[in-house]
Every structure is written in C-alpha cells, then in structure tokens.
Coordinates of N, CA and C and ligand atoms in Angstrom, one line a residue:
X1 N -22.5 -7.0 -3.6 CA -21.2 -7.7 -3.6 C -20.9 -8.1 -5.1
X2 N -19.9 -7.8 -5.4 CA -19.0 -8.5 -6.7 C -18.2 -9.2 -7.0
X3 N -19.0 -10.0 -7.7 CA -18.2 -11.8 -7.6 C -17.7 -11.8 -8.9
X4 N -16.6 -12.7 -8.7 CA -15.2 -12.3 -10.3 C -15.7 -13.9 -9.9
X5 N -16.0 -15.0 -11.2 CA -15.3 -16.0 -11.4 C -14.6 -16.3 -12.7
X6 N -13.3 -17.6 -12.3 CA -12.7 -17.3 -13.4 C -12.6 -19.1 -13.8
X7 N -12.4 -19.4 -15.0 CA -13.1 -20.8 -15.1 C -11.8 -21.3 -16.0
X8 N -10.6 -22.1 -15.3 CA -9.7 -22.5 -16.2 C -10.0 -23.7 -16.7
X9 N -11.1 -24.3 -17.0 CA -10.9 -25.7 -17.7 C -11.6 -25.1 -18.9
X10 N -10.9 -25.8 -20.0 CA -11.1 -25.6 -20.9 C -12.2 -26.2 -21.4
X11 N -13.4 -27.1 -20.6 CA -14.2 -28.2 -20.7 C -15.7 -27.5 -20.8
X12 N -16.5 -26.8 -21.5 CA -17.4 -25.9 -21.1 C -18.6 -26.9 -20.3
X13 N -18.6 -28.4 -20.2 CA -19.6 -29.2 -19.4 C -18.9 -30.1 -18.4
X14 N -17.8 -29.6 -18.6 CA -16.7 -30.4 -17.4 C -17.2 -30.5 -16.1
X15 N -16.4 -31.1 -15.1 CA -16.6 -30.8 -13.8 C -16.5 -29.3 -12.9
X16 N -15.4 -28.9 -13.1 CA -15.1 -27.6 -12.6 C -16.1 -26.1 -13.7
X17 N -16.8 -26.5 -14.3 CA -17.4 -26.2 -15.2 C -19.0 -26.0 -14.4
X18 N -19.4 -27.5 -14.4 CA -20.3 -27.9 -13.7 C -20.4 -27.1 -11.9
X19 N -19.5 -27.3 -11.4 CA -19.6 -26.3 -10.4 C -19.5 -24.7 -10.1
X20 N -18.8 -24.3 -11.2 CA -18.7 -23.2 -11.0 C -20.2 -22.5 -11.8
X21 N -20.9 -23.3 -12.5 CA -22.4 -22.7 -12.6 C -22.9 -22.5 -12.3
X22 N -23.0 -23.7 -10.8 CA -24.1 -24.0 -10.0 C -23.7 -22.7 -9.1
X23 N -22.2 -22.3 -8.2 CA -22.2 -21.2 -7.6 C -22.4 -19.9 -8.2
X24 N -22.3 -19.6 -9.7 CA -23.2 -18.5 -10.5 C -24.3 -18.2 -10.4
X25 N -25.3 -19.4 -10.4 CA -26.7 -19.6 -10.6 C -26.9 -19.2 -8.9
X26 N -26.1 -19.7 -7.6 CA -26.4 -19.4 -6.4 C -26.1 -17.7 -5.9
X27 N -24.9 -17.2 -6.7 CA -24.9 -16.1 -6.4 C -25.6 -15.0 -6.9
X28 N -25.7 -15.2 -8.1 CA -27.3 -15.0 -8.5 C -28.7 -14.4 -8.1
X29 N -28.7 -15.6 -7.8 CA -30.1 -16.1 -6.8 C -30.1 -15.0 -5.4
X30 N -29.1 -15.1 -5.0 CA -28.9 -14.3 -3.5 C -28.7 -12.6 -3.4
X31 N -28.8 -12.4 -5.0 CA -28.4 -11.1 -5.5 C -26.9 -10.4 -5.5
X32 N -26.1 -11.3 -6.0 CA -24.6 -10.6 -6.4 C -24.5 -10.3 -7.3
X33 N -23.6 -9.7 -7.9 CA -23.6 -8.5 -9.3 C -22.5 -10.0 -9.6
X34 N -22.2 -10.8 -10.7 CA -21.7 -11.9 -11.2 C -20.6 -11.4 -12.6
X35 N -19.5 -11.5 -12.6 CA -19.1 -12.0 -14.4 C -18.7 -13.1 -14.3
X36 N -18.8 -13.6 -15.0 CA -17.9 -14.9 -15.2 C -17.1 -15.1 -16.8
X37 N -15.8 -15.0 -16.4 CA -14.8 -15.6 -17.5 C -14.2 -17.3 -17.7
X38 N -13.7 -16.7 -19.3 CA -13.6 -18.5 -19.5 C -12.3 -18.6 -19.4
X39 N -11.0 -18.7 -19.1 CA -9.6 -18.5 -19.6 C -9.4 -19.4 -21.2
X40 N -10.2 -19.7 -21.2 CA -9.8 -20.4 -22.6 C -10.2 -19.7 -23.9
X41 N -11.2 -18.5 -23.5 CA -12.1 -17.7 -24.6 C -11.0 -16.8 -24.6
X42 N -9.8 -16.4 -23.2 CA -8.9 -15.4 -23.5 C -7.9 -15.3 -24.6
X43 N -7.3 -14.4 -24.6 CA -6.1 -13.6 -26.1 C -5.4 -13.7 -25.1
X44 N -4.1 -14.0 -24.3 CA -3.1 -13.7 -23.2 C -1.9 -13.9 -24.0
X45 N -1.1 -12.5 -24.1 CA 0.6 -13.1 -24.2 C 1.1 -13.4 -23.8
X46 N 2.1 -14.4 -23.5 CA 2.8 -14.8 -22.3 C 3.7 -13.5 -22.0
X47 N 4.4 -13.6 -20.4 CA 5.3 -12.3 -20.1 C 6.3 -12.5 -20.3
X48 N 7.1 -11.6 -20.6 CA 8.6 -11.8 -21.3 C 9.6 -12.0 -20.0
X49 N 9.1 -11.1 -19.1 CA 10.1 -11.2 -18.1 C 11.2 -10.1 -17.9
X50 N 10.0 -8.9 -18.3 CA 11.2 -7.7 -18.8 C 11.4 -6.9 -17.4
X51 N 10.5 -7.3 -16.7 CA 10.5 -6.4 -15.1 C 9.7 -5.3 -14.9
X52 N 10.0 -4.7 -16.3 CA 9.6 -3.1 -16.0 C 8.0 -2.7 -15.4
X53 N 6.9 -4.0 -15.5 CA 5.9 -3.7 -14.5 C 6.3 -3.8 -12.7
X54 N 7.2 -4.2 -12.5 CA 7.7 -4.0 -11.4 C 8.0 -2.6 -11.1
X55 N 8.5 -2.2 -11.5 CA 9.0 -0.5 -11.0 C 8.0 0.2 -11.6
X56 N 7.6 0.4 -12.6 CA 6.5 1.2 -13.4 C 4.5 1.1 -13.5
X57 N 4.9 -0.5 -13.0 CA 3.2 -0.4 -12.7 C 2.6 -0.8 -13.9
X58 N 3.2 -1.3 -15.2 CA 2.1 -1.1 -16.5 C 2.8 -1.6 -17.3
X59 N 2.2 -2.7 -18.1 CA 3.0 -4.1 -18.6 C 3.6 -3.3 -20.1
X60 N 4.6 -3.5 -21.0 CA 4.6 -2.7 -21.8 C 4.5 -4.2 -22.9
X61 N 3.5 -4.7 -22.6 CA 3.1 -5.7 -24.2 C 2.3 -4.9 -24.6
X62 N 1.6 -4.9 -25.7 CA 0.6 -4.6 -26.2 C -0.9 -5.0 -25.8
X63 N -2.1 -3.9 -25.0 CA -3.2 -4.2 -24.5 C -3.9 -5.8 -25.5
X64 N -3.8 -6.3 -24.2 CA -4.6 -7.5 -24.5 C -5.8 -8.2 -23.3
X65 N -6.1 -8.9 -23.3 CA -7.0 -10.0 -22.7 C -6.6 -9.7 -20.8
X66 N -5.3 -9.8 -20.5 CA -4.3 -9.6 -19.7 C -4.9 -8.1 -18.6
X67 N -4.7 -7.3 -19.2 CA -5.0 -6.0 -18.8 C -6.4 -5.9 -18.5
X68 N -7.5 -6.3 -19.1 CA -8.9 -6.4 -18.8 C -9.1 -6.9 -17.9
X69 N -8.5 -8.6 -17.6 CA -8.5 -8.8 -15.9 C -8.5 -8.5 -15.0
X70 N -7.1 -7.3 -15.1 CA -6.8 -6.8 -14.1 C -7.8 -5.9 -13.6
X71 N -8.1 -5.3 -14.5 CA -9.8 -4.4 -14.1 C -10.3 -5.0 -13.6
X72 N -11.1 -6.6 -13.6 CA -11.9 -6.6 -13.6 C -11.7 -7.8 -12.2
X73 N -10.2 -7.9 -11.7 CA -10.3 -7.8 -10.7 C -10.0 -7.5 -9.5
X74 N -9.7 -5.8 -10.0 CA -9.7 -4.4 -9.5 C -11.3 -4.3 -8.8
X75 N -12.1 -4.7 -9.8 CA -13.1 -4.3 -9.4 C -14.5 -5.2 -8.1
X76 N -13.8 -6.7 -8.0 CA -14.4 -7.5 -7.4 C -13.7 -7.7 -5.7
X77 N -15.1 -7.6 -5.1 CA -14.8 -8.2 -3.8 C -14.8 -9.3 -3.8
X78 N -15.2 -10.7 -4.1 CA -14.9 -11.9 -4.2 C -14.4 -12.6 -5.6
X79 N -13.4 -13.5 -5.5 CA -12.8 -14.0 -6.3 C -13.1 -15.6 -6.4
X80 N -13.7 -16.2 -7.2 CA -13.8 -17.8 -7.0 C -13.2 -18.2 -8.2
X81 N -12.1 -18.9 -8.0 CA -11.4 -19.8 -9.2 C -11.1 -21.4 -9.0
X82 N -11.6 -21.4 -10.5 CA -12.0 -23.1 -10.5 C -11.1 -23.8 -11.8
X83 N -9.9 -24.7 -11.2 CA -9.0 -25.0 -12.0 C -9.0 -26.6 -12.0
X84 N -8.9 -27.4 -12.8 CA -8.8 -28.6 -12.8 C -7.0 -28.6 -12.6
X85 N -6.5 -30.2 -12.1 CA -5.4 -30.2 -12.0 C -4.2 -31.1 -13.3
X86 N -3.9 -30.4 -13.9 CA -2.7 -30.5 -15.1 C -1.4 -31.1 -14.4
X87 N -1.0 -32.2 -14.3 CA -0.1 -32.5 -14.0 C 0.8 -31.4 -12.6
X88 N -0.2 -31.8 -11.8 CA 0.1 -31.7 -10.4 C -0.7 -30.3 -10.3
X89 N -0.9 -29.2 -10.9 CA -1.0 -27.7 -11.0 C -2.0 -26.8 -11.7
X90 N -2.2 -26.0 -11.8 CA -3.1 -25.8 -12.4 C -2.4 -25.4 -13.8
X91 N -4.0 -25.2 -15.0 CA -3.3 -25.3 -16.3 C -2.9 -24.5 -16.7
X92 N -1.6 -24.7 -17.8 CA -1.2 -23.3 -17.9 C -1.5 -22.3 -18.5
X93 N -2.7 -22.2 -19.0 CA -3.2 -20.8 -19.6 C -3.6 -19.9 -18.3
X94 N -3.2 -20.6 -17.1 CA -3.9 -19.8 -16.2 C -2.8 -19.0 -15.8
X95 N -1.9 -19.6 -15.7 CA -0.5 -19.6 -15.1 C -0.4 -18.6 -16.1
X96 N -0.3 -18.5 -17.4 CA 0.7 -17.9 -17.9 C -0.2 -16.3 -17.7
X97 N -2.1 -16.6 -17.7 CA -2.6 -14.8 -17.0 C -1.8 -14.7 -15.8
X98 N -1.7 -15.2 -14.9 CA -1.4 -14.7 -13.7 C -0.1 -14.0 -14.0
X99 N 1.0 -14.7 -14.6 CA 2.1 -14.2 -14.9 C 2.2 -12.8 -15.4
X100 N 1.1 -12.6 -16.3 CA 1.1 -11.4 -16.7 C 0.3 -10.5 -15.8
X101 N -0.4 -10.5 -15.1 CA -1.0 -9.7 -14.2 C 0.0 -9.5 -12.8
X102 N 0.9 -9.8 -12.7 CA 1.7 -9.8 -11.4 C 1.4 -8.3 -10.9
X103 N 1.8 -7.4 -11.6 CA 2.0 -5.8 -11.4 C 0.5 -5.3 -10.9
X104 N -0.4 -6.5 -11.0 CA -1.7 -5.7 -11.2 C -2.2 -6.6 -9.4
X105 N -1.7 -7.2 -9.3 CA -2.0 -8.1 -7.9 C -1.3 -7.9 -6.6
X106 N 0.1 -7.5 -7.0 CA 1.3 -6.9 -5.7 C 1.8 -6.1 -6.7
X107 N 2.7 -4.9 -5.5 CA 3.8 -4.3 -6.3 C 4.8 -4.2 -5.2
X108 N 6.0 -3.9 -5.5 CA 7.2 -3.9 -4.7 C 7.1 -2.7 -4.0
X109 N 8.2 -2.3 -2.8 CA 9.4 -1.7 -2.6 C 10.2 -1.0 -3.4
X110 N 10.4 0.2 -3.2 CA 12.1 0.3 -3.8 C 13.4 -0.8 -3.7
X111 N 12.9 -1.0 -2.1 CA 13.8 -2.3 -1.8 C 13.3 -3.4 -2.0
X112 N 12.3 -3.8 -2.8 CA 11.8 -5.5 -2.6 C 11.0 -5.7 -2.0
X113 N 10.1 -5.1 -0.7 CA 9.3 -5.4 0.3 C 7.9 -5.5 -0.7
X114 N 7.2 -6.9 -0.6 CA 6.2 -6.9 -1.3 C 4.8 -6.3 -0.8
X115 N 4.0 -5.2 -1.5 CA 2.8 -4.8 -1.4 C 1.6 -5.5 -1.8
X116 N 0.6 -5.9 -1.1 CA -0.2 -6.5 -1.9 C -1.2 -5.5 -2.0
X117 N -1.9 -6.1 -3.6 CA -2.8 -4.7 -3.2 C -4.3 -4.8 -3.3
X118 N -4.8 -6.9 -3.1 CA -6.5 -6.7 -2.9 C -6.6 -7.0 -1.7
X119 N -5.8 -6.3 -0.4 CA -6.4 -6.5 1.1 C -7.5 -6.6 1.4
X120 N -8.1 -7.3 1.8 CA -9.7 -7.2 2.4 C -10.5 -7.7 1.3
X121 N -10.1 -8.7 0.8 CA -10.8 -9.1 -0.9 C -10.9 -10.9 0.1
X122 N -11.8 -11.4 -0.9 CA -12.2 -13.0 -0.2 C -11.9 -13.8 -1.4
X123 N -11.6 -15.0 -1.2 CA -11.7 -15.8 -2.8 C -11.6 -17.1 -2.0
X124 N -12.7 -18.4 -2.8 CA -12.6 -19.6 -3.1 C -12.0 -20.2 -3.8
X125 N -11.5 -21.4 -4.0 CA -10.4 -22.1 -4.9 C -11.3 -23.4 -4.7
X126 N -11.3 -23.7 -6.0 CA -12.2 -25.2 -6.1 C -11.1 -25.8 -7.8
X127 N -10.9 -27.0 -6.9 CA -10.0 -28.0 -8.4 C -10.2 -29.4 -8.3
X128 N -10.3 -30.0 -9.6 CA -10.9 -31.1 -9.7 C -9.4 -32.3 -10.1
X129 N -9.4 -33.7 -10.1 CA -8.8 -33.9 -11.0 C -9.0 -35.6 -10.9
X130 N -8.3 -36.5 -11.3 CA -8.7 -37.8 -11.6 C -8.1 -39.0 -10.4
X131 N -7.2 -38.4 -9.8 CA -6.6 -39.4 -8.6 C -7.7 -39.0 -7.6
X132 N -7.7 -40.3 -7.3 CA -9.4 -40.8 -6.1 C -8.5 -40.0 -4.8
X133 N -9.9 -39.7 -4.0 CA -9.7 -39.4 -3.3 C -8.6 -40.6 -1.8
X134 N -7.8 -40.9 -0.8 CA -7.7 -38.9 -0.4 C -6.2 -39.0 -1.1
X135 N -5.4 -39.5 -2.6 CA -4.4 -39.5 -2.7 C -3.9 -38.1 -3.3
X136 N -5.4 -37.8 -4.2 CA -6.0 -36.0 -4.4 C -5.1 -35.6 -3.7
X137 N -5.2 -35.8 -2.4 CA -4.6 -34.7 -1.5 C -3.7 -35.5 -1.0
X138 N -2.9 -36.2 -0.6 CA -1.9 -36.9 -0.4 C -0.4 -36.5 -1.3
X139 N -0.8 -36.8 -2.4 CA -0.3 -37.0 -3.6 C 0.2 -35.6 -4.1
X140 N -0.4 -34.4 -3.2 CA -0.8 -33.2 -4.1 C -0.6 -33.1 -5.3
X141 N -2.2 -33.3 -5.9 CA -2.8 -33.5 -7.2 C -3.9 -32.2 -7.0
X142 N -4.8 -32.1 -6.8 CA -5.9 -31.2 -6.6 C -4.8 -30.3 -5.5
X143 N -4.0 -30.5 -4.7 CA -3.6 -30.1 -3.0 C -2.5 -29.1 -4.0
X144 N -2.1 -30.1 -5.0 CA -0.9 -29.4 -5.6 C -1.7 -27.5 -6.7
X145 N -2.7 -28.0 -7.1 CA -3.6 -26.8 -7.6 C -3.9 -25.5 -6.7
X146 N -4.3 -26.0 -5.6 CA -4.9 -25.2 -4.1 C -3.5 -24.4 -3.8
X147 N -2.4 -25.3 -3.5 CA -1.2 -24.9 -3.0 C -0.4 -23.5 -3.9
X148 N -0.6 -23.9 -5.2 CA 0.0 -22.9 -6.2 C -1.2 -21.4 -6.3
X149 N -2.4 -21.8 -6.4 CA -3.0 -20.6 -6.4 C -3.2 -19.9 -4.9
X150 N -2.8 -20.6 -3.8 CA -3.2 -19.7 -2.8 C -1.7 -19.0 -2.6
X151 N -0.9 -19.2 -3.3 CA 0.9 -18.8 -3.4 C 0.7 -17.4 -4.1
X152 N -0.2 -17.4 -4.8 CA -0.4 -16.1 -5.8 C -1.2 -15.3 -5.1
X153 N -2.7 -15.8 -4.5 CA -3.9 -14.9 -3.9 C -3.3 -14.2 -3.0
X154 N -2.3 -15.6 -2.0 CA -2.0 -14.8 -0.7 C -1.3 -14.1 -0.9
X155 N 0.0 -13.7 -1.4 CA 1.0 -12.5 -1.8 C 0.0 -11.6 -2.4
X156 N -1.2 -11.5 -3.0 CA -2.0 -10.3 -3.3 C -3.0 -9.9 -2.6
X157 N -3.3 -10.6 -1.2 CA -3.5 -10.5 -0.4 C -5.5 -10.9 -0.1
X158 N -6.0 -11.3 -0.9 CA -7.0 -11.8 -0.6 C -6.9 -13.3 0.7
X159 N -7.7 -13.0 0.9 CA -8.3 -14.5 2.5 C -8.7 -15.4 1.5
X160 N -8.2 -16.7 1.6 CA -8.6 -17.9 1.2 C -10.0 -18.2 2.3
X161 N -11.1 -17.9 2.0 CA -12.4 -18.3 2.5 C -12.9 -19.7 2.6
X162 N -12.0 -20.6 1.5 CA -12.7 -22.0 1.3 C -12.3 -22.6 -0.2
X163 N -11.9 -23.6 0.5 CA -11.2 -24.3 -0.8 C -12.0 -25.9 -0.9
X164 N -12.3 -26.0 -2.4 CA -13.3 -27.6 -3.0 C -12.3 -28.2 -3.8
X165 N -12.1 -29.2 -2.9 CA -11.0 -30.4 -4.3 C -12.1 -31.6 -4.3
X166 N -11.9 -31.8 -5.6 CA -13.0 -33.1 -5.8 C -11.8 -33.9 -6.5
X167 N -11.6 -35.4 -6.2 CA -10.6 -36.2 -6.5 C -11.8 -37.3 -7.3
X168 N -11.0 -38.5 -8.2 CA -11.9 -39.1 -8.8 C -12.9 -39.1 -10.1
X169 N -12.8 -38.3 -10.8 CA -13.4 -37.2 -11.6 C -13.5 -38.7 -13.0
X170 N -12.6 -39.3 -13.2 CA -12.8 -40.3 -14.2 C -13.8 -41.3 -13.7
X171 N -13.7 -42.1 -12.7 CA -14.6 -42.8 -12.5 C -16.1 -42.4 -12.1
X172 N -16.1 -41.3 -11.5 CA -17.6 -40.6 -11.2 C -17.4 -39.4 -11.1
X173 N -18.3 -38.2 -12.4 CA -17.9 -36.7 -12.4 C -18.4 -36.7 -11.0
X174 N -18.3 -35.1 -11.0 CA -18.4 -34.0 -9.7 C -20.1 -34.6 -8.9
X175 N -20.5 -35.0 -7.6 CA -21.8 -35.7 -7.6 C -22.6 -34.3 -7.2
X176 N -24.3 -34.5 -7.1 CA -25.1 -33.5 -6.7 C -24.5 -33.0 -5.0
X177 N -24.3 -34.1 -4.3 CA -23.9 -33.6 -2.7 C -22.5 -32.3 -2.9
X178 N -21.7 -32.7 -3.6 CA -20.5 -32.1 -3.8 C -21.2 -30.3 -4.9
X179 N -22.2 -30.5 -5.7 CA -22.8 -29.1 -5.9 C -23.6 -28.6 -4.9
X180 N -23.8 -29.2 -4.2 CA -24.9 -28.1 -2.9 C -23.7 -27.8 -2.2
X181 N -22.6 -28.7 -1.7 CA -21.5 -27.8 -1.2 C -21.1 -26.7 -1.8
X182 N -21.1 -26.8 -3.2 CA -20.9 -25.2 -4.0 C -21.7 -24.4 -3.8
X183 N -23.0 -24.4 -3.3 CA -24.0 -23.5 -3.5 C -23.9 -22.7 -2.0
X184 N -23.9 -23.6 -0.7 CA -23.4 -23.2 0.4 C -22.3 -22.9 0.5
X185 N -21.2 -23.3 -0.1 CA -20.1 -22.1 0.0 C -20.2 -20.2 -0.5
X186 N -21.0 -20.2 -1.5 CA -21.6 -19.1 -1.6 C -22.6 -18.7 -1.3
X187 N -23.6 -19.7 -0.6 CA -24.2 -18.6 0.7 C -23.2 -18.0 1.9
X188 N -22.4 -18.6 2.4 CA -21.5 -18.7 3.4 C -20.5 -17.1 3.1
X189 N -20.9 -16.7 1.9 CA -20.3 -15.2 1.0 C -20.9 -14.4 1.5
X190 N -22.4 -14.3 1.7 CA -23.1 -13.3 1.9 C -23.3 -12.4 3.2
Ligands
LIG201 C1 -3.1 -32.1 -19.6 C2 -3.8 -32.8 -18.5 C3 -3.0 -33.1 -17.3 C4 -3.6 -33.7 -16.3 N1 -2.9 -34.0 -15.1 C5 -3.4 -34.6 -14.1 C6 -2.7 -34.9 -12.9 O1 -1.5 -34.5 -12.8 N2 -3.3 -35.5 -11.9 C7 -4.6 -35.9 -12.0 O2 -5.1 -36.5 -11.0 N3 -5.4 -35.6 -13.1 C8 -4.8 -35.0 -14.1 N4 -5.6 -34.7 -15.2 C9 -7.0 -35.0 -15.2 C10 -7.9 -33.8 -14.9 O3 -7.4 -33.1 -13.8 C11 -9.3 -34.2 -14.7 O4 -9.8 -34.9 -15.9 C12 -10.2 -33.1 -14.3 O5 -11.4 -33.6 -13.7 C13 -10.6 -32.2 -15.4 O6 -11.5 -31.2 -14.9 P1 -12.7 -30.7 -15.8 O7 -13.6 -31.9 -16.0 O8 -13.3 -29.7 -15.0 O9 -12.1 -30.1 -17.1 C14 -5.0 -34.1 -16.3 C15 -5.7 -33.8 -17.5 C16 -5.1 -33.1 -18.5 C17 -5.9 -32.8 -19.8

C-alpha cells in the first residue's frame, strides 16, 4: 500500500508534526511504501484563475512543486493530511497547492458535470489548534479545517476513513493517548 502524507504546519516539532511521525513510523512498521512531504519545503505558484486546466487537463504555469504532487498523488492509495487550524481553516500554503492541483484531483464535463478522479482512494484528516476542546468543534476551529478539506477530497473522490482534531494545543501539546490513536488509525489502513 501507498501512503502520501502531507504535513501543512510549518512547525517541523509541532503538534500535527508530532503526529504525523508517529503514523509514518506506524506505517512503516506494518510495511507501507511511505513519502512524506513538508508544504512548507514547497516552490507552489499561486493559480491565476485562467481555467484552461479545466478543459485541457494541464496547468499552463511553469513546472513547479504543484505538478510533482499531483504525481505523487496519482500514485498513492492512502492520503493522510495533517493541518493545523489558521484562523478557522487550514493554512494557506495548503490552500493555495490545492488550488493549483484542481485539474489533477476532478475534471469537468463539457457541460460542468464534475468527474472525480481518485475513486477508491482512502485519506485521514488530522488538525490541531488552540481552542479547548469541545469549542474545537463547536466553534469550527479544527471542525472548520476537517470541513474545508473533506470539501476538496470528497469532490476528488477519495472516502474520508477518519478524521483526528486535537483542540487545546496551547495549554497541553498533542498527549501520548492521542499518538497511539494515530498509530491505530493506521493500523485500521491495513
Ligand atoms: C496564523 C495562525 C492562525 C491561527 N488561527 C487559529 C484559529 O483560528 N483558531 C485556533 O484555535 N487556533 C489558531 N491558531 C493556533 C494553531 O492552530 C495551533 O497553535 C496549532 O496547534 C498549531 O499546530 P502545530 O503545532 O502543529 O503547528 C493559529 C495559529 C497561527 C500561526
């Protein structure tokens, strides 16, 4: 199995950092073929908004950081992305890959009818952020992170398998109980 993770905090000992290790180090362990990216190590242009990957399939910026993604999550059966929450959402270096990859995740219709195109693909969504729990999710703060990325997965059609919000993150990082939940969520892959 091939596991894509993609790691938006820019924190390399952060929380969302911190977990998404521990499920590296687990899938690992269990024998999955692993990459793991940083978004913050990326080159990403932002998208202009020119359309033309819509009808044509193929971004006309100049090959960058953007396009490599898309391979490379062309090439993964599981997707686990771990975003802290930025003022309600996730951050926007993430936002602004996604934006550029649209062409590479769905494509249209002649008429508009949207195609997705990683059917039968799985992904976890784990996001951290500093409102205690349960206003985290009340509040959508972490809810608001989850909410926006499963907006994008699901129109490209991967199954939301399992989603980790950790609320609280100032007064006590991510705890050990809350990493064995990560490690079990990717046994729960295999
Ligand atoms: C620019 C920025 C915006 C943030 N916005 C929010 C927010 O809207 N709500 C919240 O609860 N925490 C917010 N936070 C706090 C982070 O979500 C929190 O520190 C999180 O645990 C960071 O994750 P990390 O340790 O994995 O980097 C924000 C932090 C930054 C830097």
């Amino acid at each position: 199995m091939n596991v894509l993770i993609i790691n938006a905090s820019p924190r390399p000992k952060g929380n969302i950092s911190r977990m998404l290790n521990v499920m590296e180090e687990e899938a690992v362990r269990v024998g999955m073929q692993v990459s793991s990216i940083r978004v913050s190590d990326l080159c990403v242009h932002p998208c202009t908004g020119c359309m033309v990957c819509r009808s044509k399939q193929v971004c006309v910026l100049p090959e960058d950081d953007a396009q490599r993604m898309i391979r490379l999550i062309q090439a993964c059966d599981v997707l686990i992305i771990g975003a802290p929450c930025y003022w309600g959402n996730m951050p926007g270096e993430l936002k602004v890959l996604f934006d550029r990859m649209v062409y590479g995740m769905m494509s249209e219709s002649p008429r508009g009818i949207p195609r997705a195109l990683h059917r039968g693909k799985r992904t976890v969504l784990v996001s951290t952020c500093t409102t205690v729990y349960p206003f985290n999710i009340l509040f959508h703060q972490t809810r608001g992170v989850i909410r926006a990325l499963k907006e994008i997965l699901k129109w490209s059609g991967f199954k939301v398998v399992d989603t980790i919000e950790v609320g609280g993150t100032k007064q006590s990082p991510v705890s050990e109980k809350k990493l064995e939940r990560c490690r079990r969520v990717v046994r729960k892959l295999e």
